[in-house]
Amino acid sequence: MDERRRGMAAIFTVLFLVSLSLHIQYPIFTPYAVALGATSFFVSIMMSMSSFANMCGNLIAGPLIDFFGKKKFIVVPLFLSGLLMMAHGVAANPDVLLVLRLFNGLVLAFMTPACFALLSGYAKNSHQQGKYMAFNGLLMTIAHILSPTIGGYLVEIVNYQGTYFLIGGCILITAIIALLYVREFEPIIVHKKEQADSGGLKLDRHLLMIYFVAFSLMYAQGTLGYELPFLVVEKGMSTSDAGKLFSYIGVGTLVIVCMTWINRISALLRTGVGMLVLAACFYQMVVPFTPLSLGQLLFVLGIGLGILFPAITTLITEKIDKTKHGTAFGILSAVFSLGIIASSLTAGAVRDFISPYFIAFIVVALAITVIGWQGLGYKDKSVVSN
Protein backbone atom coordinates (compact mmCIF):
# COMPACT_ATOMS: atom_id res chain seq x y z
CA MET A 1 0.00 0.00 0.00
CA ASP A 2 1.51 3.34 -1.08
CA GLU A 3 1.65 6.43 1.13
CA ARG A 4 -1.40 8.03 -0.44
CA ARG A 5 -3.56 4.97 0.17
CA ARG A 6 -2.29 4.64 3.75
CA GLY A 7 -3.13 8.28 4.40
CA MET A 8 -6.60 7.88 2.92
CA ALA A 9 -7.21 4.73 4.98
CA ALA A 10 -6.11 6.66 8.07
CA ILE A 11 -8.52 9.55 7.52
CA PHE A 12 -11.41 7.13 6.95
CA THR A 13 -10.44 5.33 10.17
CA VAL A 14 -10.29 8.60 12.09
CA LEU A 15 -13.69 9.74 10.81
CA PHE A 16 -15.27 6.38 11.66
CA LEU A 17 -13.82 6.16 15.17
CA VAL A 18 -14.67 9.77 16.03
CA SER A 19 -18.22 9.37 14.78
CA LEU A 20 -18.60 6.09 16.68
CA SER A 21 -17.23 7.61 19.89
CA LEU A 22 -19.23 10.84 19.80
CA HIS A 23 -22.54 9.22 18.83
CA ILE A 24 -22.35 6.78 21.72
CA GLN A 25 -23.53 9.67 23.91
CA TYR A 26 -26.63 10.44 21.79
CA PRO A 27 -29.08 8.29 23.79
CA ILE A 28 -27.40 8.94 27.15
CA PHE A 29 -26.69 12.67 27.33
CA THR A 30 -30.26 13.80 28.06
CA PRO A 31 -30.90 11.18 30.79
CA TYR A 32 -27.47 11.98 32.28
CA ALA A 33 -28.19 15.73 32.32
CA VAL A 34 -31.63 15.13 33.83
CA ALA A 35 -30.06 12.90 36.49
CA LEU A 36 -27.72 15.78 37.39
CA GLY A 37 -30.73 18.05 37.86
CA ALA A 38 -31.19 19.70 34.44
CA THR A 39 -34.66 20.74 33.28
CA SER A 40 -35.87 20.08 29.74
CA PHE A 41 -35.27 23.70 28.76
CA PHE A 42 -31.77 23.69 30.27
CA VAL A 43 -31.00 20.55 28.24
CA SER A 44 -32.02 22.47 25.11
CA ILE A 45 -29.72 25.32 26.17
CA MET A 46 -26.81 22.89 26.64
CA MET A 47 -27.34 21.39 23.20
CA SER A 48 -27.72 24.82 21.62
CA MET A 49 -24.68 26.37 23.30
CA SER A 50 -22.52 23.46 22.20
CA SER A 51 -23.71 23.91 18.63
CA PHE A 52 -23.26 27.69 18.87
CA ALA A 53 -19.63 27.21 19.92
CA ASN A 54 -19.25 24.70 17.10
CA MET A 55 -20.69 27.17 14.60
CA CYS A 56 -18.36 29.98 15.71
CA GLY A 57 -15.39 27.64 15.50
CA ASN A 58 -16.42 26.44 12.04
CA LEU A 59 -16.43 29.99 10.68
CA ILE A 60 -12.99 30.66 12.14
CA ALA A 61 -11.59 27.28 11.10
CA GLY A 62 -12.34 27.32 7.36
CA PRO A 63 -9.84 30.00 6.21
CA LEU A 64 -7.23 28.81 8.74
CA ILE A 65 -7.42 25.27 7.38
CA ASP A 66 -6.92 26.50 3.81
CA PHE A 67 -3.92 28.61 4.89
CA PHE A 68 -2.09 26.48 7.47
CA GLY A 69 -2.99 22.95 6.37
CA LYS A 70 -5.38 20.33 7.62
CA LYS A 71 -3.60 17.71 9.75
CA LYS A 72 -2.84 19.95 12.74
CA PHE A 73 -6.52 20.94 12.89
CA ILE A 74 -7.43 17.26 13.12
CA VAL A 75 -4.88 16.01 15.65
CA VAL A 76 -4.96 18.80 18.27
CA PRO A 77 -8.78 19.00 18.55
CA LEU A 78 -8.96 15.22 18.95
CA PHE A 79 -6.57 15.24 21.93
CA LEU A 80 -8.49 18.10 23.55
CA SER A 81 -11.88 16.48 22.88
CA GLY A 82 -10.75 13.19 24.43
CA LEU A 83 -9.83 14.97 27.66
CA LEU A 84 -13.05 16.99 27.69
CA MET A 85 -15.20 13.90 27.19
CA MET A 86 -13.48 12.24 30.15
CA ALA A 87 -14.26 15.36 32.18
CA HIS A 88 -17.96 14.85 31.35
CA GLY A 89 -17.83 11.78 33.56
CA VAL A 90 -16.90 13.80 36.66
CA ALA A 91 -19.32 16.70 36.12
CA ALA A 92 -20.97 17.56 39.44
CA ASN A 93 -23.94 19.55 38.13
CA PRO A 94 -25.60 20.76 34.91
CA ASP A 95 -23.60 24.02 34.91
CA VAL A 96 -20.29 22.14 34.70
CA LEU A 97 -21.76 19.92 31.97
CA LEU A 98 -22.75 23.04 30.02
CA VAL A 99 -19.19 24.45 30.16
CA LEU A 100 -17.68 21.12 29.07
CA ARG A 101 -20.07 20.79 26.12
CA LEU A 102 -19.33 24.39 25.16
CA PHE A 103 -15.57 23.81 24.96
CA ASN A 104 -15.96 20.41 23.30
CA GLY A 105 -18.15 21.94 20.60
CA LEU A 106 -15.54 24.63 20.01
CA VAL A 107 -12.54 22.31 19.62
CA LEU A 108 -14.38 19.83 17.38
CA ALA A 109 -15.40 22.71 15.11
CA PHE A 110 -11.87 22.72 13.70
CA MET A 111 -11.74 18.97 13.08
CA THR A 112 -14.84 18.37 10.96
CA PRO A 113 -14.14 20.79 8.05
CA ALA A 114 -10.45 19.80 8.11
CA CYS A 115 -11.38 16.12 7.68
CA PHE A 116 -13.78 16.81 4.81
CA ALA A 117 -11.33 19.15 3.08
CA LEU A 118 -8.52 16.60 3.44
CA LEU A 119 -10.73 13.80 2.13
CA SER A 120 -11.72 15.94 -0.84
CA GLY A 121 -8.05 16.67 -1.53
CA TYR A 122 -7.32 12.98 -2.06
CA ALA A 123 -9.66 12.89 -5.07
CA LYS A 124 -8.28 13.53 -8.54
CA ASN A 125 -11.65 14.43 -10.09
CA SER A 126 -15.31 14.98 -9.22
CA HIS A 127 -16.15 11.28 -9.77
CA GLN A 128 -13.63 10.27 -7.12
CA GLN A 129 -14.93 13.01 -4.82
CA GLY A 130 -18.42 11.55 -5.01
CA LYS A 131 -17.05 8.03 -4.50
CA TYR A 132 -15.05 9.02 -1.40
CA MET A 133 -17.95 11.01 0.08
CA ALA A 134 -20.27 8.04 -0.48
CA PHE A 135 -17.82 5.65 1.20
CA ASN A 136 -17.44 8.07 4.08
CA GLY A 137 -21.23 8.18 4.32
CA LEU A 138 -21.28 4.37 4.52
CA LEU A 139 -18.76 4.37 7.39
CA MET A 140 -20.63 7.13 9.22
CA THR A 141 -23.87 5.21 8.84
CA ILE A 142 -22.36 2.05 10.31
CA ALA A 143 -21.05 4.14 13.20
CA HIS A 144 -24.49 5.68 13.70
CA ILE A 145 -26.08 2.22 13.82
CA LEU A 146 -23.60 0.75 16.27
CA SER A 147 -22.96 3.70 18.58
CA PRO A 148 -26.42 4.36 20.10
CA THR A 149 -26.88 0.68 20.90
CA ILE A 150 -23.37 0.48 22.37
CA GLY A 151 -24.00 3.62 24.42
CA GLY A 152 -27.29 2.33 25.76
CA TYR A 153 -25.77 -0.94 26.96
CA LEU A 154 -22.57 0.67 28.29
CA VAL A 155 -24.57 2.81 30.71
CA GLU A 156 -26.25 -0.30 32.08
CA ILE A 157 -22.83 -1.91 32.60
CA VAL A 158 -20.47 0.91 33.71
CA ASN A 159 -22.97 3.78 34.39
CA TYR A 160 -22.84 7.28 32.86
CA GLN A 161 -19.45 8.23 34.30
CA GLY A 162 -17.72 5.09 33.07
CA THR A 163 -19.26 5.49 29.61
CA TYR A 164 -17.87 9.01 29.24
CA PHE A 165 -14.41 7.84 30.34
CA LEU A 166 -14.52 5.14 27.66
CA ILE A 167 -15.65 7.66 25.02
CA GLY A 168 -12.78 9.99 25.93
CA GLY A 169 -10.28 7.14 25.83
CA CYS A 170 -11.43 6.08 22.36
CA ILE A 171 -11.05 9.64 21.07
CA LEU A 172 -7.51 9.87 22.49
CA ILE A 173 -6.60 6.62 20.68
CA THR A 174 -8.06 8.11 17.50
CA ALA A 175 -5.89 11.22 17.99
CA ILE A 176 -2.78 9.04 18.16
CA ILE A 177 -3.79 7.26 14.94
CA ALA A 178 -4.28 10.64 13.23
CA LEU A 179 -0.90 11.89 14.46
CA LEU A 180 0.97 8.83 13.18
CA TYR A 181 -0.77 8.00 9.92
CA VAL A 182 -2.78 10.89 8.45
CA ARG A 183 -1.00 12.54 5.51
CA GLU A 184 -1.79 15.63 3.49
CA PHE A 185 -1.70 15.63 -0.29
CA GLU A 186 -2.23 18.84 -2.18
CA PRO A 187 -4.70 18.53 -5.06
CA ILE A 188 -3.50 18.98 -8.61
CA ILE A 189 -5.47 21.97 -9.86
CA VAL A 190 -5.58 23.46 -13.33
CA HIS A 191 -6.80 27.05 -13.23
CA LYS A 192 -8.25 28.59 -16.35
CA LYS A 193 -7.63 32.29 -16.85
CA GLU A 194 -11.28 33.14 -16.55
CA GLN A 195 -11.36 31.24 -13.26
CA ALA A 196 -8.50 33.17 -11.68
CA ASP A 197 -9.75 34.69 -8.51
CA SER A 198 -7.80 36.03 -5.57
CA GLY A 199 -10.90 36.80 -3.53
CA GLY A 200 -12.73 34.75 -0.96
CA LEU A 201 -15.62 32.38 -1.30
CA LYS A 202 -18.46 33.81 -3.40
CA LEU A 203 -21.90 32.96 -2.04
CA ASP A 204 -24.09 32.99 -5.14
CA ARG A 205 -27.79 32.17 -4.95
CA HIS A 206 -27.26 28.47 -5.75
CA LEU A 207 -24.65 28.07 -3.02
CA LEU A 208 -26.98 29.85 -0.60
CA MET A 209 -29.69 27.38 -1.62
CA ILE A 210 -27.39 24.48 -0.71
CA TYR A 211 -26.62 26.00 2.68
CA PHE A 212 -30.30 26.62 3.43
CA VAL A 213 -31.14 23.03 2.57
CA ALA A 214 -28.29 21.93 4.86
CA PHE A 215 -29.75 24.11 7.63
CA SER A 216 -33.22 22.60 7.25
CA LEU A 217 -31.76 19.09 7.23
CA MET A 218 -29.97 19.65 10.52
CA TYR A 219 -32.98 21.46 11.97
CA ALA A 220 -35.02 18.33 11.33
CA GLN A 221 -32.32 16.01 12.67
CA GLY A 222 -31.74 18.27 15.69
CA THR A 223 -35.44 18.18 16.52
CA LEU A 224 -35.37 14.41 16.38
CA GLY A 225 -32.18 14.24 18.46
CA TYR A 226 -33.81 16.42 21.12
CA GLU A 227 -37.25 14.81 21.20
CA LEU A 228 -36.42 11.09 21.04
CA PRO A 229 -34.39 10.99 24.29
CA PHE A 230 -37.17 12.89 26.08
CA LEU A 231 -39.67 10.35 24.78
CA VAL A 232 -37.52 7.68 26.42
CA VAL A 233 -37.33 9.64 29.72
CA GLU A 234 -41.08 10.39 29.80
CA LYS A 235 -42.10 6.80 29.03
CA GLY A 236 -39.61 5.32 31.47
CA MET A 237 -37.76 3.37 28.77
CA SER A 238 -34.18 2.14 29.27
CA THR A 239 -31.12 3.70 27.64
CA SER A 240 -30.74 0.56 25.54
CA ASP A 241 -34.25 1.16 24.15
CA ALA A 242 -33.20 4.71 23.24
CA GLY A 243 -30.14 3.36 21.47
CA LYS A 244 -32.29 0.98 19.44
CA LEU A 245 -34.53 3.84 18.28
CA PHE A 246 -31.54 5.80 16.97
CA SER A 247 -30.20 2.63 15.34
CA TYR A 248 -33.37 2.29 13.24
CA ILE A 249 -32.39 5.58 11.58
CA GLY A 250 -28.90 4.28 10.92
CA VAL A 251 -30.17 1.05 9.37
CA GLY A 252 -32.37 3.03 6.96
CA THR A 253 -29.40 5.19 6.00
CA LEU A 254 -27.20 2.12 5.52
CA VAL A 255 -29.68 0.61 3.05
CA ILE A 256 -29.38 3.71 0.85
CA VAL A 257 -25.63 4.32 1.01
CA CYS A 258 -25.04 0.69 0.01
CA MET A 259 -26.91 1.42 -3.24
CA THR A 260 -23.90 3.06 -4.90
CA TRP A 261 -25.73 3.45 -8.21
CA ILE A 262 -27.75 6.26 -6.62
CA ASN A 263 -24.63 8.46 -6.79
CA ARG A 264 -24.96 8.50 -10.59
CA ILE A 265 -28.20 10.47 -10.25
CA SER A 266 -28.01 14.26 -10.19
CA ALA A 267 -27.10 15.50 -6.71
CA LEU A 268 -29.78 18.19 -6.99
CA LEU A 269 -32.48 15.60 -7.79
CA ARG A 270 -31.32 13.42 -4.90
CA THR A 271 -31.51 16.42 -2.59
CA GLY A 272 -35.11 17.15 -3.63
CA VAL A 273 -36.20 13.52 -3.18
CA GLY A 274 -34.47 13.25 0.19
CA MET A 275 -36.19 16.39 1.46
CA LEU A 276 -39.58 15.07 0.33
CA VAL A 277 -39.01 11.85 2.30
CA LEU A 278 -37.99 13.89 5.34
CA ALA A 279 -41.07 16.12 5.08
CA ALA A 280 -43.40 13.12 4.82
CA CYS A 281 -41.84 11.52 7.92
CA PHE A 282 -42.21 14.62 10.07
CA TYR A 283 -45.78 15.14 8.87
CA GLN A 284 -46.49 11.53 9.86
CA MET A 285 -45.22 12.30 13.36
CA VAL A 286 -47.74 15.13 13.69
CA VAL A 287 -50.70 13.76 11.71
CA PRO A 288 -50.36 10.00 11.19
CA PHE A 289 -51.53 9.06 7.71
CA THR A 290 -49.94 5.59 7.40
CA PRO A 291 -50.00 2.64 9.86
CA LEU A 292 -46.25 2.75 10.50
CA SER A 293 -44.77 2.02 13.92
CA LEU A 294 -42.19 4.41 15.37
CA GLY A 295 -39.36 2.06 14.46
CA GLN A 296 -40.56 1.74 10.87
CA LEU A 297 -40.99 5.50 10.56
CA LEU A 298 -37.45 6.11 11.85
CA PHE A 299 -36.18 3.56 9.32
CA VAL A 300 -37.83 5.51 6.47
CA LEU A 301 -36.47 8.76 7.89
CA GLY A 302 -33.00 7.20 7.84
CA ILE A 303 -33.46 6.49 4.13
CA GLY A 304 -34.10 10.19 3.56
CA LEU A 305 -30.99 11.15 5.52
CA GLY A 306 -28.95 8.59 3.57
CA ILE A 307 -29.99 10.26 0.33
CA LEU A 308 -29.38 13.79 1.59
CA PHE A 309 -25.97 13.90 3.24
CA PRO A 310 -23.89 12.63 0.26
CA ALA A 311 -25.96 14.74 -2.13
CA ILE A 312 -25.33 17.98 -0.20
CA THR A 313 -21.57 17.41 0.10
CA THR A 314 -21.45 16.60 -3.62
CA LEU A 315 -23.29 19.82 -4.44
CA ILE A 316 -20.68 21.73 -2.44
CA THR A 317 -17.73 20.12 -4.26
CA GLU A 318 -19.40 20.81 -7.61
CA LYS A 319 -19.69 24.50 -6.86
CA ILE A 320 -16.38 25.28 -5.11
CA ASP A 321 -12.74 25.24 -6.21
CA LYS A 322 -10.63 22.73 -4.27
CA THR A 323 -8.42 25.51 -2.94
CA LYS A 324 -11.45 26.81 -1.00
CA HIS A 325 -12.89 23.52 0.23
CA GLY A 326 -11.73 24.25 3.78
CA THR A 327 -13.72 27.49 3.83
CA ALA A 328 -16.73 25.90 2.09
CA PHE A 329 -16.92 22.94 4.46
CA GLY A 330 -16.31 25.26 7.40
CA ILE A 331 -19.39 27.26 6.43
CA LEU A 332 -21.33 24.02 5.84
CA SER A 333 -20.41 22.78 9.33
CA ALA A 334 -21.43 26.18 10.77
CA VAL A 335 -24.79 25.95 9.01
CA PHE A 336 -25.25 22.43 10.39
CA SER A 337 -24.55 23.79 13.88
CA LEU A 338 -26.98 26.66 13.35
CA GLY A 339 -29.68 24.13 12.49
CA ILE A 340 -29.01 22.26 15.75
CA ILE A 341 -29.08 25.52 17.74
CA ALA A 342 -32.37 26.65 16.25
CA SER A 343 -34.04 23.25 16.59
CA SER A 344 -32.95 22.63 20.19
CA LEU A 345 -34.00 26.07 21.44
CA THR A 346 -37.29 25.97 19.55
CA ALA A 347 -38.14 22.44 20.71
CA GLY A 348 -37.32 23.28 24.32
CA ALA A 349 -39.45 26.43 24.22
CA VAL A 350 -42.56 25.17 22.40
CA ARG A 351 -42.85 21.45 23.20
CA ASP A 352 -45.48 22.13 25.88
CA PHE A 353 -47.68 24.06 23.42
CA ILE A 354 -47.04 22.70 19.94
CA SER A 355 -45.28 19.68 18.50
CA PRO A 356 -41.64 20.46 17.58
CA TYR A 357 -42.10 17.93 14.78
CA PHE A 358 -44.62 20.27 13.15
CA ILE A 359 -42.13 23.16 13.21
CA ALA A 360 -39.53 20.84 11.65
CA PHE A 361 -42.01 19.89 8.92
CA ILE A 362 -42.56 23.58 8.08
CA VAL A 363 -38.80 24.23 7.85
CA VAL A 364 -38.26 21.21 5.58
CA ALA A 365 -41.24 22.24 3.42
CA LEU A 366 -39.66 25.70 2.99
CA ALA A 367 -36.42 24.04 1.88
CA ILE A 368 -38.31 21.99 -0.71
CA THR A 369 -39.82 25.23 -2.04
CA VAL A 370 -36.37 26.80 -2.27
CA ILE A 371 -35.01 23.76 -4.14
CA GLY A 372 -37.84 23.98 -6.67
CA TRP A 373 -37.49 27.76 -7.09
CA GLN A 374 -33.72 28.17 -7.21
CA GLY A 375 -32.86 24.75 -8.59
CA LEU A 376 -34.45 25.41 -11.98
CA GLY A 377 -31.41 27.38 -13.10
CA TYR A 378 -28.81 25.28 -11.28
CA LYS A 379 -25.90 24.01 -13.33
CA ASP A 380 -22.98 21.86 -12.17
CA LYS A 381 -19.70 23.78 -12.06
CA SER A 382 -16.52 21.90 -12.86
CA VAL A 383 -13.62 23.83 -11.45
CA VAL A 384 -10.93 21.16 -11.31
CA SER A 385 -9.51 19.12 -14.14
CA ASN A 386 -7.12 16.25 -13.94
XYZ file of C-alpha atoms in Angstrom:
386
model
C 0.000 0.000 0.000
C 1.512 3.345 -1.077
C 1.654 6.432 1.129
C -1.402 8.033 -0.437
C -3.562 4.967 0.175
C -2.288 4.639 3.746
C -3.130 8.281 4.395
C -6.595 7.878 2.919
C -7.212 4.728 4.975
C -6.112 6.660 8.070
C -8.518 9.553 7.517
C -11.415 7.131 6.946
C -10.442 5.327 10.166
C -10.294 8.600 12.094
C -13.691 9.738 10.806
C -15.269 6.380 11.662
C -13.819 6.160 15.173
C -14.666 9.770 16.027
C -18.216 9.372 14.785
C -18.596 6.086 16.679
C -17.225 7.613 19.891
C -19.235 10.835 19.799
C -22.536 9.219 18.828
C -22.353 6.780 21.720
C -23.533 9.669 23.906
C -26.626 10.437 21.790
C -29.081 8.289 23.786
C -27.405 8.941 27.150
C -26.686 12.673 27.332
C -30.257 13.795 28.057
C -30.897 11.181 30.791
C -27.467 11.980 32.283
C -28.189 15.726 32.317
C -31.630 15.126 33.829
C -30.058 12.896 36.487
C -27.717 15.775 37.389
C -30.733 18.053 37.857
C -31.188 19.703 34.444
C -34.656 20.741 33.276
C -35.870 20.075 29.741
C -35.272 23.698 28.756
C -31.773 23.685 30.269
C -30.997 20.547 28.240
C -32.022 22.466 25.111
C -29.716 25.322 26.168
C -26.810 22.894 26.638
C -27.341 21.389 23.204
C -27.723 24.816 21.625
C -24.684 26.372 23.297
C -22.519 23.461 22.201
C -23.715 23.909 18.629
C -23.255 27.688 18.869
C -19.630 27.209 19.922
C -19.253 24.699 17.100
C -20.688 27.166 14.605
C -18.360 29.984 15.706
C -15.391 27.642 15.498
C -16.419 26.439 12.035
C -16.435 29.990 10.679
C -12.987 30.657 12.135
C -11.593 27.279 11.100
C -12.337 27.320 7.358
C -9.844 30.004 6.214
C -7.230 28.811 8.745
C -7.418 25.266 7.383
C -6.921 26.496 3.812
C -3.924 28.612 4.888
C -2.095 26.476 7.468
C -2.994 22.947 6.366
C -5.379 20.326 7.625
C -3.597 17.712 9.752
C -2.840 19.945 12.742
C -6.520 20.941 12.885
C -7.426 17.262 13.121
C -4.877 16.013 15.655
C -4.956 18.796 18.272
C -8.784 19.002 18.550
C -8.961 15.215 18.952
C -6.569 15.241 21.928
C -8.490 18.101 23.546
C -11.877 16.485 22.883
C -10.755 13.195 24.431
C -9.831 14.969 27.663
C -13.045 16.989 27.688
C -15.195 13.895 27.187
C -13.485 12.241 30.149
C -14.256 15.359 32.180
C -17.956 14.850 31.349
C -17.827 11.779 33.557
C -16.901 13.800 36.659
C -19.322 16.701 36.117
C -20.969 17.557 39.436
C -23.943 19.554 38.130
C -25.604 20.758 34.906
C -23.602 24.022 34.913
C -20.294 22.136 34.698
C -21.759 19.917 31.972
C -22.746 23.039 30.017
C -19.190 24.447 30.163
C -17.679 21.119 29.071
C -20.066 20.795 26.118
C -19.327 24.391 25.158
C -15.565 23.810 24.957
C -15.960 20.414 23.300
C -18.155 21.936 20.596
C -15.543 24.627 20.014
C -12.537 22.314 19.616
C -14.377 19.833 17.382
C -15.397 22.714 15.113
C -11.873 22.715 13.703
C -11.736 18.974 13.084
C -14.835 18.369 10.956
C -14.144 20.792 8.049
C -10.453 19.801 8.114
C -11.375 16.120 7.683
C -13.784 16.810 4.814
C -11.325 19.152 3.080
C -8.519 16.596 3.437
C -10.731 13.805 2.131
C -11.723 15.941 -0.845
C -8.052 16.673 -1.529
C -7.316 12.976 -2.060
C -9.663 12.891 -5.071
C -8.278 13.534 -8.544
C -11.648 14.430 -10.090
C -15.313 14.975 -9.224
C -16.149 11.283 -9.766
C -13.630 10.273 -7.116
C -14.927 13.009 -4.822
C -18.416 11.546 -5.008
C -17.049 8.033 -4.496
C -15.051 9.024 -1.400
C -17.950 11.012 0.085
C -20.271 8.041 -0.477
C -17.822 5.646 1.196
C -17.441 8.074 4.082
C -21.235 8.183 4.318
C -21.278 4.370 4.522
C -18.761 4.371 7.386
C -20.625 7.133 9.222
C -23.865 5.212 8.844
C -22.358 2.051 10.309
C -21.051 4.140 13.204
C -24.494 5.685 13.700
C -26.079 2.221 13.816
C -23.601 0.753 16.271
C -22.958 3.703 18.578
C -26.419 4.357 20.099
C -26.879 0.681 20.905
C -23.368 0.478 22.367
C -23.996 3.625 24.424
C -27.294 2.333 25.763
C -25.772 -0.938 26.956
C -22.572 0.665 28.287
C -24.574 2.808 30.710
C -26.252 -0.304 32.077
C -22.826 -1.914 32.605
C -20.474 0.910 33.706
C -22.967 3.780 34.388
C -22.837 7.278 32.863
C -19.453 8.231 34.298
C -17.716 5.094 33.072
C -19.258 5.488 29.614
C -17.872 9.014 29.243
C -14.412 7.838 30.344
C -14.524 5.141 27.657
C -15.650 7.663 25.023
C -12.776 9.991 25.935
C -10.278 7.137 25.826
C -11.429 6.078 22.357
C -11.052 9.640 21.072
C -7.512 9.870 22.493
C -6.602 6.624 20.683
C -8.063 8.112 17.500
C -5.894 11.220 17.986
C -2.777 9.038 18.156
C -3.795 7.261 14.935
C -4.281 10.635 13.226
C -0.900 11.887 14.457
C 0.968 8.831 13.184
C -0.770 8.003 9.924
C -2.785 10.891 8.448
C -0.997 12.540 5.508
C -1.785 15.633 3.495
C -1.704 15.634 -0.289
C -2.231 18.843 -2.176
C -4.705 18.530 -5.063
C -3.501 18.984 -8.615
C -5.471 21.972 -9.861
C -5.582 23.460 -13.328
C -6.805 27.046 -13.235
C -8.249 28.591 -16.352
C -7.630 32.289 -16.849
C -11.280 33.144 -16.551
C -11.356 31.240 -13.262
C -8.504 33.167 -11.683
C -9.746 34.690 -8.509
C -7.803 36.028 -5.571
C -10.896 36.802 -3.530
C -12.726 34.748 -0.963
C -15.619 32.381 -1.296
C -18.461 33.813 -3.399
C -21.900 32.959 -2.035
C -24.086 32.994 -5.139
C -27.789 32.168 -4.949
C -27.256 28.475 -5.747
C -24.650 28.074 -3.018
C -26.977 29.847 -0.602
C -29.686 27.377 -1.625
C -27.386 24.478 -0.711
C -26.619 25.997 2.676
C -30.301 26.623 3.429
C -31.139 23.025 2.569
C -28.291 21.928 4.865
C -29.752 24.112 7.634
C -33.221 22.601 7.246
C -31.756 19.086 7.226
C -29.967 19.654 10.519
C -32.979 21.462 11.974
C -35.018 18.332 11.333
C -32.324 16.014 12.669
C -31.738 18.268 15.692
C -35.442 18.180 16.524
C -35.366 14.406 16.382
C -32.181 14.242 18.461
C -33.809 16.420 21.119
C -37.248 14.810 21.204
C -36.425 11.091 21.041
C -34.388 10.992 24.291
C -37.167 12.886 26.078
C -39.670 10.346 24.783
C -37.517 7.684 26.420
C -37.332 9.637 29.718
C -41.078 10.391 29.800
C -42.102 6.805 29.025
C -39.610 5.317 31.468
C -37.760 3.370 28.769
C -34.185 2.137 29.273
C -31.119 3.698 27.643
C -30.735 0.562 25.535
C -34.250 1.164 24.153
C -33.202 4.714 23.236
C -30.140 3.356 21.470
C -32.291 0.981 19.436
C -34.533 3.842 18.282
C -31.543 5.796 16.966
C -30.200 2.634 15.341
C -33.374 2.290 13.237
C -32.387 5.581 11.577
C -28.896 4.276 10.918
C -30.169 1.047 9.366
C -32.366 3.025 6.959
C -29.396 5.192 5.997
C -27.202 2.123 5.518
C -29.675 0.613 3.054
C -29.383 3.709 0.850
C -25.633 4.324 1.013
C -25.044 0.692 0.014
C -26.914 1.424 -3.236
C -23.900 3.059 -4.898
C -25.732 3.446 -8.211
C -27.748 6.259 -6.625
C -24.635 8.463 -6.789
C -24.964 8.502 -10.586
C -28.204 10.475 -10.253
C -28.014 14.263 -10.189
C -27.098 15.501 -6.714
C -29.775 18.190 -6.991
C -32.475 15.604 -7.789
C -31.318 13.420 -4.904
C -31.512 16.423 -2.588
C -35.106 17.146 -3.629
C -36.199 13.516 -3.185
C -34.470 13.249 0.187
C -36.189 16.390 1.463
C -39.583 15.065 0.327
C -39.010 11.846 2.301
C -37.987 13.889 5.343
C -41.073 16.119 5.082
C -43.400 13.119 4.820
C -41.842 11.517 7.919
C -42.209 14.622 10.074
C -45.780 15.145 8.869
C -46.493 11.533 9.862
C -45.218 12.305 13.361
C -47.742 15.125 13.691
C -50.696 13.758 11.706
C -50.357 9.995 11.193
C -51.533 9.056 7.714
C -49.941 5.590 7.403
C -50.004 2.643 9.862
C -46.247 2.751 10.505
C -44.774 2.020 13.923
C -42.190 4.413 15.373
C -39.362 2.060 14.463
C -40.563 1.739 10.866
C -40.987 5.501 10.564
C -37.451 6.114 11.846
C -36.184 3.562 9.319
C -37.830 5.508 6.468
C -36.466 8.765 7.891
C -33.000 7.195 7.843
C -33.461 6.489 4.134
C -34.103 10.194 3.559
C -30.985 11.154 5.517
C -28.951 8.594 3.566
C -29.988 10.262 0.330
C -29.379 13.788 1.588
C -25.971 13.897 3.242
C -23.886 12.626 0.262
C -25.963 14.742 -2.131
C -25.327 17.980 -0.204
C -21.573 17.407 0.102
C -21.446 16.596 -3.623
C -23.295 19.820 -4.443
C -20.675 21.727 -2.437
C -17.734 20.124 -4.261
C -19.404 20.811 -7.612
C -19.693 24.504 -6.862
C -16.382 25.277 -5.112
C -12.745 25.240 -6.212
C -10.632 22.728 -4.273
C -8.424 25.511 -2.937
C -11.448 26.812 -1.003
C -12.885 23.524 0.227
C -11.733 24.253 3.782
C -13.722 27.487 3.832
C -16.728 25.901 2.088
C -16.923 22.941 4.457
C -16.306 25.256 7.403
C -19.387 27.260 6.431
C -21.330 24.023 5.844
C -20.412 22.783 9.328
C -21.425 26.177 10.769
C -24.788 25.948 9.005
C -25.249 22.428 10.395
C -24.545 23.793 13.882
C -26.977 26.664 13.346
C -29.684 24.126 12.492
C -29.014 22.263 15.750
C -29.078 25.523 17.738
C -32.374 26.648 16.252
C -34.043 23.250 16.590
C -32.947 22.626 20.193
C -33.999 26.074 21.444
C -37.290 25.966 19.553
C -38.139 22.438 20.707
C -37.323 23.281 24.325
C -39.453 26.430 24.218
C -42.561 25.167 22.398
C -42.848 21.447 23.197
C -45.484 22.135 25.883
C -47.676 24.064 23.422
C -47.041 22.699 19.937
C -45.281 19.683 18.502
C -41.637 20.456 17.580
C -42.101 17.927 14.778
C -44.623 20.271 13.149
C -42.131 23.155 13.207
C -39.530 20.837 11.651
C -42.013 19.891 8.922
C -42.560 23.584 8.084
C -38.801 24.229 7.855
C -38.262 21.210 5.585
C -41.236 22.240 3.416
C -39.660 25.702 2.986
C -36.422 24.040 1.884
C -38.307 21.992 -0.713
C -39.825 25.227 -2.037
C -36.371 26.804 -2.274
C -35.014 23.762 -4.143
C -37.840 23.984 -6.668
C -37.492 27.757 -7.085
C -33.716 28.175 -7.208
C -32.860 24.749 -8.593
C -34.452 25.411 -11.981
C -31.411 27.382 -13.099
C -28.812 25.281 -11.280
C -25.896 24.010 -13.329
C -22.975 21.865 -12.171
C -19.704 23.784 -12.063
C -16.522 21.900 -12.862
C -13.616 23.835 -11.452
C -10.932 21.157 -11.310
C -9.511 19.122 -14.135
C -7.118 16.249 -13.942
